[in-house]
Amino acid sequence: MDPFLKRKSPSTDETDMDDLPYDPGERKETLEYHPNQRDEVRRKYLTREPCQPRGHSFKQRIIGNTPRRFYPSWFDQYGDWLKYSVKKEKAYCLCCYLFSNEKKGGNVGFMTEGFDCWNKFERLAGHVGVKNSFHNIAKKKCEDLMRQGESIKHAFHKQTNVMKNEYLLRQGLPFRGHDETIDSSNQGNFLELLKYTGERNEVVNKKDIVNCFSEEVVNSIIQEIDNDVFALLVDESADCSKKEHMVIVFFIDKHGIVKERFVGLVHVKEISSSSLKSGIDSLFAKYSLSLKKVRGQGYDGAGNMKGELNGLRTLISRESSSAYYVHCFAHQLQLVVVAVEKKHLEVENFFDKISVLVNVVVASFDLFSSVVKVLEYVQDEDVDNTQKKVKSTKRQLQKLRDDGWDSLVKKVLDFCEKHDTEILNMEDDFIDPRKPRKNSNMTNLHHYQVNCFYTVLDMQLHEFNDRFNEVNSELLVCTSGLNPSDSFSEFDKEKLLRFAELYPEDFSRVECISLEQQLDIYIDNVREDERFAGLRNIGDLARLMIETKKHLSHPLVYRLLKLTLTLPVATPTVERCFLGMKIVKTVLRNDIGDQFLSDCLICYIKKKNLKM
């Protein structure tokens, strides 16, 4: 019986405060932490942003044949202690959880099991209880713990005051030194003692300050989202220490302007879909965000991540059916060229030789000018215009295959004559450089026209059709009905009504009926308004609707615009974040922690937000 009666001892391993779970349903009991760390754990939870996902679509439970759910207004009434677990769809009390091990009592449902009796709202008030209830005692302990005199920052400030007022005064020592310049080997008693204390409070002096800056930046972004819909851009990369990190960027539309915002770097132990999803859940719980508000997912579609990201896409889509996935257009176009290069030996050899000469493979992409032209514009375009450019590129490639051989040969001949280069006789037998003694049984014309020119273009067209099959899906086709170019010539009410049906969480049946009438009024209004005559894309249309206040008179149409703009077509911000990571974390600074790295990166990328 001894093994069963023996009390569970706390873990002797120190817990990293940055790894504490944000979701209340994933926390372990306070008693399980090491006694020397419990107060630190409590402070960390009390200073964090509350886990109150106001924008979450709270799950309904059938109680007494009536659907019941949690109401966000309860946060306003009990916001100082009430937390909500998105994972378990239950409510918890933070104060009782933090001090549940110090005294028996309290409501177990609010501490460990979670509360989900949504039909009994009065239990929230009952949990608070009278003056000396378990809850109020726990709340008083939280307040005592967070008193200014007990906080780490105040302790450091108080330590500085002691050093200045007590030590120096009691010893009769001067505050100022003879030479207080930076290059001085002895800056005086005060500065030297301050430096000495600072070296032993490195976390307070450096990491806490950086964390405060980064939290301010991210909180401003969360306020900008304001419980509205947004998109999620995700990619992973290894730093100089070979640690895998995942970048998360919100692609949001606010006041008619599409914005990309970097909100954090999450360390993942592996690049499996479950690990990536866990990292996203952790960040969402930290800032009280909900996956139910995600309306677009964007990944680069690279080969090494394609399978896992497809798995991640599925996991997110299970929680938000309207979180549609769009490949990064820029990466997909680049991968079209790369795939052809790998499949055709002579094209690969050509690129290799060019790369040796100029040391930049991109310089050789002039062969595929139509593809490169799209790559130059794709990052600044919305879904509809980008889709059109992709289709235009496919038509140009097909036209080049059908009618471009003669013009290409003429350009080659002119080049050879201009630079006094030997011209190859196309009627001669082709000699394979890998097997020069073997008869190839084909002429130079057949090899270069059929085996190279036609084959490479057919490969490109095949890659386009394979990689952009989702671009031609019904969702993206419907967005073309919003294109304002040529006086809204592509306006199609049926497409837009179908587009609204694809977002059942944003358009109810009644709103879909109202949308049909509102679209007729909208299109007549904007066509008669001269200010809308020269618009080029959907982004311009959204901004002008805000400026002219037409988003107020046509709210359902503007909602369609907003959903269209939250479909990400490129991931340049994600790539810039990884570039910033290589600057912040170098070989000489390879021991930087994960949370500190994320904080530094947020401050580095969002420099403008730090200006006072």
Coordinates of C-alpha atoms in Angstrom, one line a residue:
M1 CA 0.0 0.0 0.0
D2 CA 2.9 2.4 0.5
P3 CA 3.4 3.2 -3.1
F4 CA -0.3 4.2 -3.3
L5 CA -0.3 6.2 -0.1
K6 CA 2.9 8.0 -0.8
R7 CA 2.4 11.8 -1.5
K8 CA 3.4 12.9 -5.0
S9 CA 6.5 15.0 -4.7
P10 CA 7.0 18.1 -6.8
S11 CA 9.3 18.0 -9.8
T12 CA 12.9 18.9 -9.0
D13 CA 13.4 20.2 -12.6
E14 CA 13.2 24.0 -12.9
T15 CA 10.4 25.2 -15.2
D16 CA 11.0 27.7 -17.9
M17 CA 8.5 30.5 -17.2
D18 CA 8.2 31.2 -21.0
D19 CA 6.9 27.6 -21.5
L20 CA 3.9 27.9 -19.1
P21 CA 0.8 27.0 -21.0
Y22 CA -1.7 29.9 -21.7
D23 CA -4.8 27.8 -22.1
P24 CA -6.3 27.1 -18.6
G25 CA -7.3 23.7 -19.6
E26 CA -3.6 22.7 -20.2
R27 CA -2.1 23.9 -16.9
K28 CA -0.9 21.5 -14.3
E29 CA -1.6 22.0 -10.6
T30 CA 0.5 24.6 -8.8
L31 CA 1.5 21.9 -6.3
E32 CA 3.4 20.1 -9.0
Y33 CA 5.9 22.9 -9.5
H34 CA 9.0 23.1 -7.4
P35 CA 8.3 25.0 -4.1
N36 CA 11.0 27.6 -4.9
Q37 CA 9.3 28.4 -8.2
R38 CA 5.6 28.5 -7.2
D39 CA 5.5 32.2 -6.5
E40 CA 7.3 32.9 -9.7
V41 CA 4.8 30.8 -11.6
R42 CA 2.0 32.7 -9.9
R43 CA 3.4 36.1 -10.8
K44 CA 3.9 35.0 -14.4
Y45 CA 0.2 34.0 -14.7
L46 CA -0.9 37.2 -13.0
T47 CA 1.1 39.5 -15.2
R48 CA 0.1 37.7 -18.5
E49 CA -2.6 38.8 -20.7
P50 CA -5.9 37.1 -19.5
C51 CA -7.0 34.1 -21.5
Q52 CA -10.4 35.7 -22.4
P53 CA -11.0 34.9 -26.1
R54 CA -13.9 37.3 -26.7
G55 CA -13.9 36.7 -30.4
H56 CA -14.1 32.9 -30.0
S57 CA -17.2 31.1 -31.3
F58 CA -18.1 29.5 -28.0
K59 CA -19.3 25.9 -28.3
Q60 CA -22.9 25.2 -27.4
R61 CA -24.1 22.4 -25.1
I62 CA -27.6 20.9 -25.1
I63 CA -28.8 21.3 -21.5
G64 CA -32.4 20.4 -20.9
N65 CA -33.2 20.3 -24.6
T66 CA -31.9 23.9 -24.9
P67 CA -28.6 25.0 -26.5
R68 CA -26.5 26.8 -24.0
R69 CA -23.1 28.5 -24.2
F70 CA -20.6 30.8 -22.5
Y71 CA -21.3 34.5 -23.0
P72 CA -18.4 37.0 -23.5
S73 CA -20.3 39.6 -21.4
W74 CA -19.4 37.5 -18.3
F75 CA -15.8 38.6 -18.8
D76 CA -16.9 42.2 -18.2
Q77 CA -18.5 41.2 -14.9
Y78 CA -15.8 38.8 -13.6
G79 CA -12.9 39.7 -15.7
D80 CA -10.3 39.8 -12.9
W81 CA -10.5 36.1 -12.3
L82 CA -12.7 34.4 -15.0
K83 CA -10.7 32.6 -17.8
Y84 CA -11.9 30.4 -20.6
S85 CA -10.2 27.3 -22.1
V86 CA -10.6 27.1 -25.9
K87 CA -9.3 23.6 -25.9
K88 CA -11.8 22.2 -23.3
E89 CA -14.6 24.8 -23.8
K90 CA -14.8 25.4 -20.1
A91 CA -14.4 28.3 -17.7
Y92 CA -11.8 28.5 -14.8
C93 CA -10.9 30.7 -11.9
L94 CA -7.3 32.0 -12.0
C95 CA -7.1 33.0 -8.4
C96 CA -8.3 29.7 -7.0
Y97 CA -6.1 27.7 -9.3
L98 CA -3.0 29.6 -8.2
F99 CA -3.6 29.0 -4.5
S100 CA -5.6 25.8 -4.5
N101 CA -2.8 23.8 -2.8
E102 CA -2.6 26.0 0.3
K103 CA -6.0 25.4 1.8
K104 CA -8.6 22.8 1.2
G105 CA -11.9 24.0 -0.1
G106 CA -13.1 26.0 -3.1
N107 CA -15.0 24.9 -6.1
V108 CA -13.2 22.1 -7.8
G109 CA -15.0 22.8 -11.1
F110 CA -13.5 26.3 -11.4
M111 CA -10.0 25.1 -10.4
T112 CA -9.3 21.8 -12.1
E113 CA -12.3 20.2 -13.8
G114 CA -13.7 23.4 -15.4
F115 CA -17.1 25.0 -15.3
D116 CA -19.6 24.4 -18.2
C117 CA -23.0 24.6 -16.6
W118 CA -24.0 27.6 -18.8
N119 CA -27.6 27.5 -17.7
K120 CA -26.6 28.2 -14.1
F121 CA -25.1 31.7 -14.4
E122 CA -25.7 32.4 -10.8
R123 CA -22.9 29.9 -9.9
L124 CA -20.4 32.5 -11.0
A125 CA -21.6 34.9 -8.2
G126 CA -21.8 31.9 -5.9
H127 CA -18.2 31.0 -6.5
V128 CA -17.1 34.5 -5.3
G129 CA -19.1 34.0 -2.2
V130 CA -18.9 36.0 1.0
K131 CA -15.9 38.0 2.4
N132 CA -14.0 35.1 3.8
S133 CA -14.8 32.6 1.1
F134 CA -12.0 30.5 -0.4
H135 CA -12.1 32.6 -3.6
N136 CA -11.8 35.9 -1.9
I137 CA -8.9 34.6 0.3
A138 CA -7.2 33.4 -2.8
K139 CA -7.8 36.7 -4.6
K140 CA -6.3 38.6 -1.6
K141 CA -3.2 36.4 -1.8
C142 CA -2.9 37.3 -5.5
E143 CA -3.1 41.0 -4.6
D144 CA -0.5 40.6 -1.8
L145 CA 1.8 38.7 -4.2
M146 CA 1.6 41.4 -6.8
R147 CA 2.0 44.4 -4.5
Q148 CA 4.7 46.8 -5.7
G149 CA 6.9 46.0 -2.8
E150 CA 6.9 42.3 -3.6
S151 CA 7.5 42.6 -7.4
I152 CA 10.8 41.8 -9.0
K153 CA 11.1 45.2 -10.7
H154 CA 10.4 47.1 -7.6
A155 CA 12.9 44.9 -5.7
F156 CA 15.5 46.0 -8.2
H157 CA 14.5 49.6 -7.9
K158 CA 14.5 49.4 -4.1
Q159 CA 17.9 47.7 -4.2
T160 CA 19.2 50.7 -6.2
N161 CA 17.8 53.1 -3.6
V162 CA 19.4 51.1 -0.8
M163 CA 22.7 51.2 -2.6
K164 CA 22.5 54.9 -3.0
N165 CA 20.9 56.1 0.2
E166 CA 22.2 53.5 2.8
Y167 CA 25.5 52.1 1.6
L168 CA 27.1 55.2 0.3
L169 CA 25.7 57.5 3.0
R170 CA 26.6 55.3 5.9
Q171 CA 30.1 54.8 4.6
G172 CA 30.5 58.5 3.8
L173 CA 31.5 57.7 0.2
P174 CA 31.0 60.2 -2.7
F175 CA 28.3 59.5 -5.3
R176 CA 30.2 60.9 -8.3
G177 CA 33.5 59.7 -9.6
H178 CA 36.4 61.7 -11.0
D179 CA 35.8 60.3 -14.5
E180 CA 32.3 59.0 -15.3
T181 CA 32.9 58.7 -19.1
I182 CA 32.2 55.4 -20.9
D183 CA 36.0 54.7 -21.3
S184 CA 36.8 55.2 -17.7
S185 CA 38.1 52.2 -15.8
N186 CA 36.5 53.6 -12.6
Q187 CA 33.3 55.6 -13.0
G188 CA 32.7 56.2 -9.3
N189 CA 31.0 54.4 -6.5
F190 CA 27.5 54.9 -7.6
L191 CA 27.8 53.9 -11.3
E192 CA 30.1 51.0 -10.5
L193 CA 27.7 49.6 -7.9
L194 CA 24.8 50.2 -10.3
K195 CA 26.7 48.3 -12.9
Y196 CA 27.5 45.5 -10.5
T197 CA 23.8 45.2 -9.4
G198 CA 22.7 45.3 -13.0
E199 CA 25.0 42.4 -14.0
R200 CA 23.3 40.3 -11.3
N201 CA 19.9 41.3 -12.4
E202 CA 20.4 40.7 -16.1
V203 CA 16.9 39.3 -16.5
V204 CA 15.3 42.4 -15.1
N205 CA 17.5 44.8 -16.9
K206 CA 17.4 43.3 -20.3
K207 CA 14.9 40.5 -20.9
D208 CA 12.0 42.0 -19.0
I209 CA 12.4 45.3 -20.7
V210 CA 12.6 43.8 -24.1
N211 CA 9.6 41.6 -23.3
C212 CA 7.6 44.7 -22.2
F213 CA 8.4 46.4 -25.5
S214 CA 7.4 43.4 -27.6
E215 CA 4.2 42.9 -25.6
E216 CA 3.2 46.5 -26.2
V217 CA 3.8 46.0 -30.0
V218 CA 1.8 42.8 -30.1
N219 CA -1.0 44.2 -28.0
S220 CA -1.4 47.1 -30.4
I221 CA -1.7 44.6 -33.2
I222 CA -4.4 42.6 -31.3
Q223 CA -6.3 45.8 -30.7
E224 CA -6.1 46.5 -34.4
I225 CA -7.7 43.1 -35.2
D226 CA -10.5 44.0 -32.7
N227 CA -12.1 40.5 -32.8
D228 CA -12.5 40.8 -36.6
V229 CA -11.6 38.2 -39.2
F230 CA -7.9 37.7 -40.2
A231 CA -5.7 35.3 -42.1
L232 CA -2.8 33.2 -40.9
L233 CA 0.6 32.9 -42.6
V234 CA 2.9 30.2 -41.4
D235 CA 6.3 28.9 -42.3
E236 CA 9.2 27.3 -40.6
S237 CA 13.0 27.7 -40.7
A238 CA 16.0 26.6 -38.6
D239 CA 18.3 29.2 -37.0
C240 CA 22.0 29.1 -36.7
S241 CA 21.7 26.7 -33.7
K242 CA 19.7 24.3 -35.9
K243 CA 16.6 24.9 -33.8
E244 CA 13.3 24.9 -35.8
H245 CA 11.1 28.0 -35.5
M246 CA 7.7 28.9 -36.9
V247 CA 6.8 32.4 -37.9
I248 CA 3.2 33.5 -37.5
V249 CA 1.9 36.6 -39.3
F250 CA -1.6 37.9 -39.3
F251 CA -2.8 39.2 -42.6
I252 CA -5.6 41.6 -41.7
D253 CA -7.7 44.2 -43.3
K254 CA -8.6 47.3 -41.3
H255 CA -10.2 50.4 -42.6
G256 CA -9.9 49.2 -46.1
I257 CA -6.1 48.7 -46.0
V258 CA -4.5 45.3 -46.2
K259 CA -1.8 44.9 -43.5
E260 CA 0.7 42.2 -42.6
R261 CA 1.8 42.0 -38.9
F262 CA 4.4 39.8 -37.4
V263 CA 3.3 38.7 -33.9
G264 CA 5.8 36.1 -32.8
L265 CA 8.4 33.4 -33.4
V266 CA 7.4 30.0 -31.9
H267 CA 10.0 27.3 -31.3
V268 CA 8.8 23.9 -32.5
K269 CA 10.6 20.7 -31.5
E270 CA 9.7 19.1 -34.8
I271 CA 8.0 20.1 -38.0
S272 CA 5.1 17.7 -37.8
S273 CA 1.6 19.1 -38.3
S274 CA 0.6 18.4 -34.7
S275 CA 3.6 20.3 -33.4
L276 CA 2.9 23.3 -35.6
K277 CA -0.7 23.3 -34.6
S278 CA 0.3 23.1 -30.9
G279 CA 2.5 26.2 -31.4
I280 CA -0.3 28.1 -33.0
D281 CA -2.8 27.1 -30.2
S282 CA -0.3 28.3 -27.6
L283 CA 0.1 31.7 -29.2
F284 CA -3.6 32.1 -29.8
A285 CA -4.3 31.3 -26.1
K286 CA -1.7 33.8 -25.0
Y287 CA -3.5 36.7 -26.8
S288 CA -7.1 35.4 -26.4
L289 CA -7.5 34.8 -30.1
S290 CA -9.7 32.2 -31.7
L291 CA -9.2 30.0 -34.7
K292 CA -12.9 30.6 -35.5
K293 CA -11.9 34.0 -36.8
V294 CA -9.4 32.7 -39.3
R295 CA -10.6 33.2 -42.9
G296 CA -7.4 32.4 -44.8
Q297 CA -4.3 30.2 -44.5
G298 CA -1.1 30.9 -46.4
Y299 CA 2.0 28.7 -46.7
D300 CA 4.8 28.7 -49.2
G301 CA 4.0 25.2 -50.5
A302 CA 7.6 24.1 -50.6
G303 CA 8.3 20.4 -51.0
N304 CA 9.9 19.8 -47.6
M305 CA 6.9 21.3 -45.8
K306 CA 4.1 20.5 -48.2
G307 CA 2.9 17.3 -46.5
E308 CA 3.0 18.7 -43.0
L309 CA 1.5 22.0 -44.0
N310 CA -1.3 20.2 -45.7
G311 CA -1.8 18.3 -42.4
L312 CA -1.8 21.7 -40.6
R313 CA -4.3 23.1 -43.1
T314 CA -6.6 20.2 -42.3
L315 CA -6.3 20.6 -38.5
I316 CA -7.1 24.3 -38.7
S317 CA -10.0 23.8 -41.2
R318 CA -11.6 21.4 -38.7
E319 CA -11.9 24.3 -36.2
S320 CA -12.8 26.9 -38.8
S321 CA -14.5 25.6 -42.0
S322 CA -14.1 29.1 -43.6
A323 CA -10.3 29.2 -43.2
Y324 CA -9.6 28.7 -46.9
Y325 CA -6.1 27.7 -47.9
V326 CA -4.3 29.5 -50.7
H327 CA -0.8 28.6 -51.9
C328 CA 1.8 31.4 -51.9
F329 CA 1.7 32.6 -55.5
A330 CA 5.2 33.8 -55.6
H331 CA 6.6 30.6 -54.3
Q332 CA 4.5 28.5 -56.6
L333 CA 5.6 30.4 -59.6
Q334 CA 9.2 30.0 -58.6
L335 CA 8.7 26.3 -58.0
V336 CA 7.3 25.9 -61.5
V337 CA 10.7 27.0 -62.9
V338 CA 12.7 25.0 -60.4
A339 CA 10.6 21.8 -61.1
V340 CA 11.3 22.1 -64.8
E341 CA 15.0 22.6 -64.1
K342 CA 15.2 19.4 -62.1
K343 CA 13.3 17.3 -64.6
H344 CA 15.3 18.3 -67.7
L345 CA 19.0 17.6 -67.7
E346 CA 20.1 20.1 -70.3
V347 CA 18.1 22.9 -68.6
E348 CA 19.7 22.0 -65.3
N349 CA 23.2 22.0 -66.9
F350 CA 22.5 25.3 -68.4
F351 CA 21.5 26.9 -65.1
D352 CA 24.5 25.4 -63.4
K353 CA 26.9 27.0 -66.0
I354 CA 25.2 30.3 -65.7
S355 CA 25.3 30.2 -61.9
V356 CA 29.1 29.6 -62.1
L357 CA 29.5 32.6 -64.3
V358 CA 27.3 35.1 -62.4
N359 CA 26.9 33.3 -59.0
V360 CA 23.1 34.0 -59.1
V361 CA 20.8 31.5 -60.5
V362 CA 18.0 34.1 -60.8
A363 CA 20.0 35.9 -63.5
S364 CA 19.3 32.9 -65.8
F365 CA 15.6 33.1 -65.5
D366 CA 15.4 35.5 -68.5
L367 CA 14.6 32.4 -70.6
F368 CA 11.3 32.4 -68.8
S369 CA 10.5 36.1 -69.0
S370 CA 6.7 35.6 -68.8
V371 CA 7.1 33.8 -65.4
V372 CA 9.6 36.4 -64.0
K373 CA 7.3 39.2 -65.0
V374 CA 4.5 37.7 -62.9
L375 CA 6.9 37.2 -60.0
E376 CA 7.7 41.0 -60.1
Y377 CA 4.1 42.0 -59.5
V378 CA 2.5 39.1 -57.6
Q379 CA 3.4 40.4 -54.1
D380 CA 1.6 43.7 -54.6
E381 CA -1.6 42.2 -56.1
D382 CA -4.9 40.9 -54.7
V383 CA -6.3 37.5 -55.4
D384 CA -8.2 38.4 -58.5
N385 CA -5.5 40.3 -60.4
T386 CA -2.9 37.7 -59.4
Q387 CA -5.1 35.0 -60.7
K388 CA -5.5 36.8 -64.0
K389 CA -1.7 37.2 -64.4
V390 CA -1.2 33.5 -63.8
K391 CA -3.8 32.7 -66.5
S392 CA -2.1 35.2 -68.8
T393 CA 1.2 33.6 -68.2
K394 CA -0.2 30.2 -69.2
R395 CA -1.6 31.7 -72.4
Q396 CA 1.7 33.3 -73.2
L397 CA 3.6 30.0 -72.7
Q398 CA 1.1 28.1 -74.9
K399 CA 1.5 30.8 -77.6
L400 CA 5.3 30.6 -77.3
R401 CA 5.1 26.8 -77.7
D402 CA 2.8 27.0 -80.8
D403 CA 4.4 29.9 -82.7
G404 CA 7.6 30.9 -80.9
W405 CA 10.2 28.5 -82.4
D406 CA 11.0 30.5 -85.6
S407 CA 11.3 33.8 -83.8
L408 CA 13.6 32.2 -81.2
V409 CA 15.9 30.7 -83.8
K410 CA 16.0 34.1 -85.6
K411 CA 17.1 35.8 -82.3
V412 CA 19.8 33.1 -81.8
L413 CA 21.1 33.5 -85.4
D414 CA 21.2 37.3 -85.1
F415 CA 23.1 37.0 -81.8
C416 CA 25.7 34.7 -83.3
E417 CA 26.3 36.9 -86.3
K418 CA 26.6 40.0 -84.1
H419 CA 29.2 38.4 -81.8
D420 CA 31.0 36.4 -84.5
T421 CA 29.9 33.0 -83.0
E422 CA 29.9 29.7 -84.9
I423 CA 26.4 28.9 -86.1
L424 CA 25.2 25.3 -85.7
N425 CA 23.9 23.6 -88.8
M426 CA 20.4 22.3 -87.8
E427 CA 20.4 19.6 -90.5
D428 CA 23.5 17.9 -89.1
D429 CA 23.3 14.9 -86.9
F430 CA 23.0 15.7 -83.2
I431 CA 26.0 14.5 -81.1
D432 CA 25.2 13.8 -77.5
P433 CA 28.1 15.2 -75.4
R434 CA 27.6 12.3 -72.9
K435 CA 27.9 9.7 -75.6
P436 CA 29.8 11.3 -78.5
R437 CA 30.6 8.0 -80.3
K438 CA 27.1 6.8 -80.4
N439 CA 24.8 7.7 -83.3
S440 CA 21.8 9.7 -81.9
N441 CA 19.6 9.1 -85.0
M442 CA 18.3 12.6 -84.9
T443 CA 19.2 16.0 -86.3
N444 CA 20.1 19.1 -84.3
L445 CA 16.8 20.6 -85.4
H446 CA 14.8 17.7 -83.9
H447 CA 16.8 17.7 -80.6
Y448 CA 16.6 21.4 -79.9
Q449 CA 13.0 21.9 -81.2
V450 CA 11.4 18.8 -79.9
N451 CA 13.5 17.5 -77.0
C452 CA 14.3 20.9 -75.6
F453 CA 11.9 23.7 -76.7
Y454 CA 8.7 21.8 -76.8
T455 CA 9.5 19.5 -73.9
V456 CA 10.5 22.3 -71.5
L457 CA 7.4 24.4 -72.4
D458 CA 5.2 21.3 -72.0
M459 CA 6.7 20.7 -68.6
Q460 CA 6.1 24.3 -67.5
L461 CA 2.5 24.2 -68.6
H462 CA 2.0 20.9 -66.8
E463 CA 3.5 22.4 -63.6
F464 CA 1.3 25.4 -63.9
N465 CA -1.8 23.2 -64.1
D466 CA -0.7 21.0 -61.3
R467 CA 0.4 23.7 -58.8
F468 CA -2.4 26.2 -59.5
N469 CA -5.4 23.8 -59.5
E470 CA -6.7 25.6 -56.3
V471 CA -6.4 29.0 -58.0
N472 CA -9.1 27.9 -60.4
S473 CA -11.4 26.8 -57.7
E474 CA -14.9 28.2 -57.2
L475 CA -13.8 30.4 -54.3
L476 CA -11.3 32.4 -56.3
V477 CA -13.4 32.5 -59.4
C478 CA -16.2 34.1 -57.4
T479 CA -13.9 37.0 -56.3
S480 CA -13.6 38.3 -59.9
G481 CA -17.2 39.6 -59.5
L482 CA -15.8 42.4 -57.2
N483 CA -13.2 43.6 -59.7
P484 CA -13.8 47.4 -60.2
S485 CA -11.7 47.8 -63.3
D486 CA -13.3 49.0 -66.6
S487 CA -16.3 50.5 -64.7
F488 CA -17.1 47.2 -62.9
S489 CA -17.4 45.4 -66.2
E490 CA -16.9 42.0 -64.5
F491 CA -19.6 42.5 -61.9
D492 CA -21.5 39.2 -61.5
K493 CA -24.2 39.1 -58.8
E494 CA -24.6 35.3 -59.0
K495 CA -20.9 34.8 -58.4
L496 CA -21.0 37.1 -55.4
L497 CA -24.0 35.4 -53.9
R498 CA -22.3 32.1 -54.3
F499 CA -19.2 33.6 -52.6
A500 CA -21.3 34.6 -49.6
E501 CA -22.6 31.0 -49.4
L502 CA -19.1 29.7 -49.0
Y503 CA -18.8 31.7 -45.7
P504 CA -21.8 30.4 -43.6
E505 CA -20.2 31.8 -40.4
D506 CA -20.2 35.3 -41.9
F507 CA -23.5 35.4 -43.8
S508 CA -26.7 34.0 -42.4
R509 CA -29.5 32.9 -44.6
V510 CA -31.4 36.2 -44.0
E511 CA -28.3 38.2 -44.8
C512 CA -27.8 36.3 -48.1
I513 CA -31.3 37.3 -49.1
S514 CA -30.6 40.9 -48.1
L515 CA -27.3 40.8 -50.0
E516 CA -29.0 40.1 -53.3
Q517 CA -31.0 43.4 -53.0
Q518 CA -28.0 45.3 -51.7
L519 CA -25.8 44.2 -54.6
D520 CA -28.3 45.8 -57.1
I521 CA -28.2 49.1 -55.2
Y522 CA -24.5 49.0 -54.8
I523 CA -23.5 48.4 -58.4
D524 CA -25.9 51.2 -59.6
N525 CA -24.4 53.5 -56.9
V526 CA -20.7 53.0 -57.7
R527 CA -21.1 53.1 -61.4
E528 CA -22.8 56.5 -61.2
D529 CA -20.1 57.9 -58.8
E530 CA -17.2 59.4 -60.7
R531 CA -14.8 58.8 -57.8
F532 CA -15.1 55.0 -58.5
A533 CA -14.3 55.4 -62.3
G534 CA -10.5 54.8 -62.3
L535 CA -10.2 52.0 -59.8
R536 CA -7.8 49.2 -60.7
N537 CA -8.2 46.5 -58.1
I538 CA -10.2 45.3 -55.1
G539 CA -7.9 46.9 -52.6
D540 CA -8.4 50.3 -54.1
L541 CA -12.2 49.7 -54.0
A542 CA -12.1 48.8 -50.3
R543 CA -10.1 51.9 -49.4
L544 CA -12.4 54.2 -51.4
M545 CA -15.5 52.7 -49.8
I546 CA -14.2 53.6 -46.4
E547 CA -13.3 57.1 -47.5
T548 CA -16.7 57.7 -49.1
K549 CA -18.6 56.0 -46.2
K550 CA -20.2 53.6 -48.6
H551 CA -19.2 50.7 -46.4
L552 CA -21.9 52.0 -44.0
S553 CA -24.6 52.0 -46.6
H554 CA -23.5 48.7 -48.2
P555 CA -22.2 46.8 -45.2
L556 CA -22.7 43.3 -46.6
V557 CA -20.9 44.2 -49.8
Y558 CA -18.0 45.5 -47.8
R559 CA -18.0 42.3 -45.8
L560 CA -17.4 40.5 -49.1
L561 CA -14.5 42.8 -49.9
K562 CA -13.0 42.2 -46.5
L563 CA -13.2 38.4 -46.9
T564 CA -11.6 38.6 -50.3
L565 CA -8.7 40.7 -49.1
T566 CA -8.0 38.3 -46.2
L567 CA -7.1 35.6 -48.7
P568 CA -3.3 35.7 -48.7
V569 CA -1.6 35.4 -52.1
A570 CA 2.0 35.8 -51.0
T571 CA 4.2 35.4 -47.9
P572 CA 6.9 38.0 -48.3
T573 CA 6.6 39.1 -44.6
V574 CA 7.3 35.6 -43.4
E575 CA 10.5 35.5 -45.5
R576 CA 11.6 38.9 -44.1
C577 CA 11.0 37.7 -40.6
F578 CA 13.4 34.8 -41.2
L579 CA 15.9 37.2 -42.6
G580 CA 15.6 39.3 -39.4
M581 CA 16.1 36.1 -37.3
K582 CA 19.5 35.6 -39.0
I583 CA 20.4 39.2 -38.1
V584 CA 19.3 39.0 -34.5
K585 CA 20.6 35.5 -33.7
T586 CA 24.1 34.9 -35.0
V587 CA 26.8 32.4 -34.4
L588 CA 28.3 34.7 -31.8
R589 CA 24.8 35.0 -30.1
N590 CA 23.7 31.4 -30.5
D591 CA 22.7 30.9 -26.8
I592 CA 19.8 33.4 -27.0
G593 CA 16.6 31.9 -25.5
D594 CA 13.5 31.2 -27.6
Q595 CA 11.2 33.8 -25.9
F596 CA 14.0 36.5 -25.9
L597 CA 14.7 35.8 -29.6
S598 CA 11.0 36.3 -30.3
D599 CA 10.8 39.5 -28.3
C600 CA 14.0 40.9 -30.0
L601 CA 12.7 40.0 -33.4
I602 CA 9.3 41.7 -32.8
C603 CA 11.1 44.9 -31.7
Y604 CA 13.6 44.7 -34.6
I605 CA 10.9 44.1 -37.3
K606 CA 8.5 46.7 -35.9
K607 CA 11.0 49.5 -35.2
K608 CA 8.4 52.2 -36.1
N609 CA 6.1 51.0 -33.2
L610 CA 9.0 51.6 -30.7
K611 CA 9.4 55.3 -31.6
M612 CA 8.2 57.4 -28.7

